[in-house]
Amino acid sequence: MSTLARARCRAKAHPLAMDAVLAAAVLICMVAGSFVEPRHRDSVSWALRTPDSLSLVLMALGAAALVFRRRAPMTVLALTGTVSVVESVTGDPRAPVAMSAVVALYTVASTTDRPTTWRVGLLTMTVLTGAAMSAGSLPWYAQENLAIFAWTGIGATAGDAVRSRRAFVRAIRERAERAERTREEEARRRVAEERLRIARDLHDVVAHHIALVNVQAGVAAHVMDKRPDQAKEALAHVREASRSALNELRATVGLLRQSGDPEAPTEPAPGLDRLDDLTGTFRSAGLHIEVARADQGTTLPAAVDLAAYRIIQEALTNVQKHAGPRAKAEVSVVRVGPNIEITVLDDGSGGNETQHSGGGHGLLGMRERVSALRGTLTTGPRYGGGFRVHAILPVKNRTPIEEDPA
């Protein structure tokens, strides 16, 4: 830390002591200036004269008041202005008591607003200059009188400039701090969103495949002794479901590690082009599914395509887990104007419709995905039994026909 920086730190830590030092310096300057006596119009000569007692007292009062200039700037200005007026009326020749009033005026200007500085500065200039011009043996146009006018103006202007600079620096610091807080809040928000996205993906992958593994393992255990061929088929489905789960988990983890490990394995995110494979895994687990599609020729953005796939995957997983062993499901994908509508219905033959909206995270994950795309999601029991999931996702008009009118 430089010497100047250390001096500023001390000044901020002990303002009263620094003001006392300033007051002593001003007193020395006023006393030294009282020995300067103008004898001719164009020259100034130094005389070894001693100021009278009243001038010494007035200089001491003005300097002593400056010790408290930060605590009560207006009061100090009033006191120093008064002693300056008294010196202008009684001093012959005058002592430079007005120097203390100039310092006090600077303090007022640097600690108040601009309108107050203008009013107080003009009043101080008028009173001190008027008293100097109207009293004493010097003519009103004497340089000493004009100097009072100039120095009071300089004090007010310098104080206002310092105040403006402090306000400017403070505003810059506040903007920098606010920008830093905004960046931190944005970073926290993005981290939270990324955590939710990762949680949704992992839930969708794990819940779907583990549900299939659970069903197929139960089938294998049930028919192991009586129908070993069917048990082997069920175990094959278990192996395939577990392999698919591992592949999707590997792809998800690979996406997370891409920035730091370019060798991490990645693959395209699943979409509606894999809907037949998805429904095939559920059919192999014994779930009867009917699929109806009316979205031919529509190219979905990657985020919408993934959301549609995950919504169908989670809805069918809930059907597999909660709707009962004889449940039937219907899946429809329809392009309606600027939107694509996803509907998954089940007949709820197992009688466990309420479990669809239980304490899991499946429906919550659906809602988060749809909300992120500014779509709408409707879920709830069907009249007569069963459950319904209906999602409306906005889609940009990006069909092949629209992209190539010719």
Short mmCIF file of N, CA and C in Angstrom, two decimals, residues 81-141:
data_model
loop_
_atom_site.label_atom_id
_atom_site.label_comp_id
_atom_site.label_asym_id
_atom_site.label_seq_id
_atom_site.Cartn_x
_atom_site.Cartn_y
_atom_site.Cartn_z
N GLY A 81 -18.14 32.69 9.06
CA GLY A 81 -18.61 33.87 8.33
C GLY A 81 -18.77 35.07 9.23
N THR A 82 -19.25 34.83 10.44
CA THR A 82 -19.42 35.95 11.39
C THR A 82 -18.09 36.57 11.78
N VAL A 83 -17.10 35.74 12.12
CA VAL A 83 -15.81 36.29 12.51
C VAL A 83 -15.14 36.98 11.33
N SER A 84 -15.40 36.50 10.10
CA SER A 84 -14.84 37.16 8.92
C SER A 84 -15.46 38.54 8.72
N VAL A 85 -16.77 38.66 8.96
CA VAL A 85 -17.42 39.96 8.84
C VAL A 85 -16.90 40.93 9.90
N VAL A 86 -16.75 40.40 11.12
CA VAL A 86 -16.22 41.26 12.20
C VAL A 86 -14.83 41.77 11.85
N GLU A 87 -13.97 40.88 11.30
CA GLU A 87 -12.63 41.29 10.92
C GLU A 87 -12.66 42.31 9.79
N SER A 88 -13.60 42.15 8.84
CA SER A 88 -13.71 43.13 7.75
C SER A 88 -14.08 44.51 8.27
N VAL A 89 -14.88 44.55 9.32
CA VAL A 89 -15.33 45.85 9.86
C VAL A 89 -14.29 46.47 10.77
N THR A 90 -13.60 45.67 11.58
CA THR A 90 -12.70 46.21 12.60
C THR A 90 -11.24 46.18 12.21
N GLY A 91 -10.83 45.28 11.33
CA GLY A 91 -9.41 45.12 11.02
C GLY A 91 -8.88 46.23 10.12
N ASP A 92 -7.74 46.79 10.51
CA ASP A 92 -7.10 47.81 9.67
C ASP A 92 -5.60 47.82 9.95
N PRO A 93 -4.83 47.17 9.12
CA PRO A 93 -5.24 46.37 7.95
C PRO A 93 -5.85 45.04 8.38
N ARG A 94 -6.51 44.44 7.47
CA ARG A 94 -7.25 43.22 7.78
C ARG A 94 -6.34 42.01 7.82
N ALA A 95 -6.73 41.05 8.66
CA ALA A 95 -6.10 39.73 8.68
C ALA A 95 -6.95 38.78 7.83
N PRO A 96 -6.34 37.77 7.23
CA PRO A 96 -7.09 36.88 6.32
C PRO A 96 -7.98 35.87 7.05
N VAL A 97 -8.88 36.38 7.90
CA VAL A 97 -9.79 35.49 8.63
C VAL A 97 -10.77 34.80 7.69
N ALA A 98 -11.02 35.41 6.54
CA ALA A 98 -11.98 34.83 5.59
C ALA A 98 -11.53 33.46 5.07
N MET A 99 -10.25 33.14 5.25
CA MET A 99 -9.78 31.82 4.81
C MET A 99 -10.54 30.70 5.52
N SER A 100 -10.85 30.87 6.78
CA SER A 100 -11.61 29.84 7.51
C SER A 100 -13.02 29.72 6.96
N ALA A 101 -13.62 30.84 6.54
CA ALA A 101 -14.96 30.78 5.96
C ALA A 101 -14.94 30.08 4.60
N VAL A 102 -13.87 30.27 3.83
CA VAL A 102 -13.76 29.58 2.54
C VAL A 102 -13.70 28.06 2.75
N VAL A 103 -12.90 27.62 3.73
CA VAL A 103 -12.81 26.18 4.02
C VAL A 103 -14.16 25.64 4.50
N ALA A 104 -14.85 26.40 5.33
CA ALA A 104 -16.16 25.97 5.81
C ALA A 104 -17.17 25.90 4.66
N LEU A 105 -17.12 26.86 3.74
CA LEU A 105 -18.02 26.84 2.59
C LEU A 105 -17.73 25.64 1.69
N TYR A 106 -16.47 25.31 1.52
CA TYR A 106 -16.10 24.11 0.76
C TYR A 106 -16.71 22.86 1.41
N THR A 107 -16.65 22.78 2.72
CA THR A 107 -17.20 21.61 3.42
C THR A 107 -18.70 21.50 3.21
N VAL A 108 -19.40 22.63 3.31
CA VAL A 108 -20.86 22.61 3.09
C VAL A 108 -21.17 22.15 1.67
N ALA A 109 -20.45 22.69 0.69
CA ALA A 109 -20.71 22.33 -0.71
C ALA A 109 -20.43 20.86 -0.98
N SER A 110 -19.44 20.29 -0.32
CA SER A 110 -19.07 18.90 -0.57
C SER A 110 -19.95 17.91 0.16
N THR A 111 -20.78 18.36 1.08
CA THR A 111 -21.62 17.45 1.87
C THR A 111 -23.11 17.65 1.66
N THR A 112 -23.51 18.63 0.85
CA THR A 112 -24.94 18.87 0.61
C THR A 112 -25.22 18.74 -0.88
N ASP A 113 -26.45 19.04 -1.24
CA ASP A 113 -26.82 18.96 -2.65
C ASP A 113 -26.51 20.27 -3.37
N ARG A 114 -26.65 20.25 -4.68
CA ARG A 114 -26.28 21.41 -5.49
C ARG A 114 -27.17 22.63 -5.23
N PRO A 115 -28.50 22.50 -5.14
CA PRO A 115 -29.30 23.70 -4.84
C PRO A 115 -28.89 24.37 -3.53
N THR A 116 -28.63 23.57 -2.51
CA THR A 116 -28.19 24.15 -1.23
C THR A 116 -26.85 24.84 -1.39
N THR A 117 -25.96 24.24 -2.17
CA THR A 117 -24.65 24.86 -2.41
C THR A 117 -24.81 26.21 -3.09
N TRP A 118 -25.70 26.28 -4.08
CA TRP A 118 -25.92 27.55 -4.77
C TRP A 118 -26.45 28.62 -3.81
N ARG A 119 -27.45 28.26 -3.02
CA ARG A 119 -28.04 29.25 -2.12
C ARG A 119 -27.04 29.71 -1.06
N VAL A 120 -26.40 28.74 -0.40
CA VAL A 120 -25.46 29.09 0.67
C VAL A 120 -24.24 29.79 0.10
N GLY A 121 -23.75 29.33 -1.06
CA GLY A 121 -22.58 29.97 -1.67
C GLY A 121 -22.84 31.41 -2.05
N LEU A 122 -23.98 31.68 -2.69
CA LEU A 122 -24.30 33.06 -3.07
C LEU A 122 -24.48 33.95 -1.84
N LEU A 123 -25.12 33.42 -0.81
CA LEU A 123 -25.31 34.20 0.41
C LEU A 123 -23.96 34.53 1.06
N THR A 124 -23.08 33.52 1.15
CA THR A 124 -21.77 33.75 1.76
C THR A 124 -20.96 34.75 0.95
N MET A 125 -20.94 34.60 -0.36
CA MET A 125 -20.21 35.53 -1.21
C MET A 125 -20.73 36.95 -1.07
N THR A 126 -22.05 37.09 -1.03
CA THR A 126 -22.66 38.43 -0.94
C THR A 126 -22.33 39.09 0.39
N VAL A 127 -22.49 38.30 1.48
CA VAL A 127 -22.27 38.90 2.81
C VAL A 127 -20.80 39.26 3.02
N LEU A 128 -19.90 38.34 2.74
CA LEU A 128 -18.48 38.61 2.98
C LEU A 128 -17.95 39.70 2.06
N THR A 129 -18.29 39.62 0.77
CA THR A 129 -17.80 40.64 -0.16
C THR A 129 -18.43 41.99 0.13
N GLY A 130 -19.72 42.00 0.46
CA GLY A 130 -20.39 43.28 0.79
C GLY A 130 -19.80 43.93 2.03
N ALA A 131 -19.53 43.10 3.05
CA ALA A 131 -18.94 43.66 4.27
C ALA A 131 -17.54 44.21 4.00
N ALA A 132 -16.76 43.49 3.17
CA ALA A 132 -15.40 43.95 2.87
C ALA A 132 -15.42 45.23 2.05
N MET A 133 -16.35 45.37 1.12
CA MET A 133 -16.40 46.55 0.26
C MET A 133 -16.95 47.78 0.98
N SER A 134 -17.86 47.53 1.92
CA SER A 134 -18.52 48.67 2.57
C SER A 134 -17.79 49.16 3.82
N ALA A 135 -16.87 48.37 4.35
CA ALA A 135 -16.18 48.74 5.58
C ALA A 135 -14.68 48.84 5.31
N GLY A 136 -13.97 49.51 6.17
CA GLY A 136 -12.52 49.62 6.06
C GLY A 136 -12.08 50.82 5.25
N SER A 137 -10.79 50.98 5.22
CA SER A 137 -10.22 52.16 4.55
C SER A 137 -9.94 51.93 3.07
N LEU A 138 -10.01 50.70 2.60
CA LEU A 138 -9.73 50.41 1.20
C LEU A 138 -10.94 50.73 0.34
N PRO A 139 -10.72 51.13 -0.92
CA PRO A 139 -11.85 51.36 -1.82
C PRO A 139 -12.56 50.05 -2.15
N TRP A 140 -13.80 50.14 -2.59
CA TRP A 140 -14.60 48.93 -2.80
C TRP A 140 -14.02 48.04 -3.88
N TYR A 141 -13.31 48.62 -4.83
CA TYR A 141 -12.75 47.84 -5.93
C TYR A 141 -11.34 47.32 -5.62
#
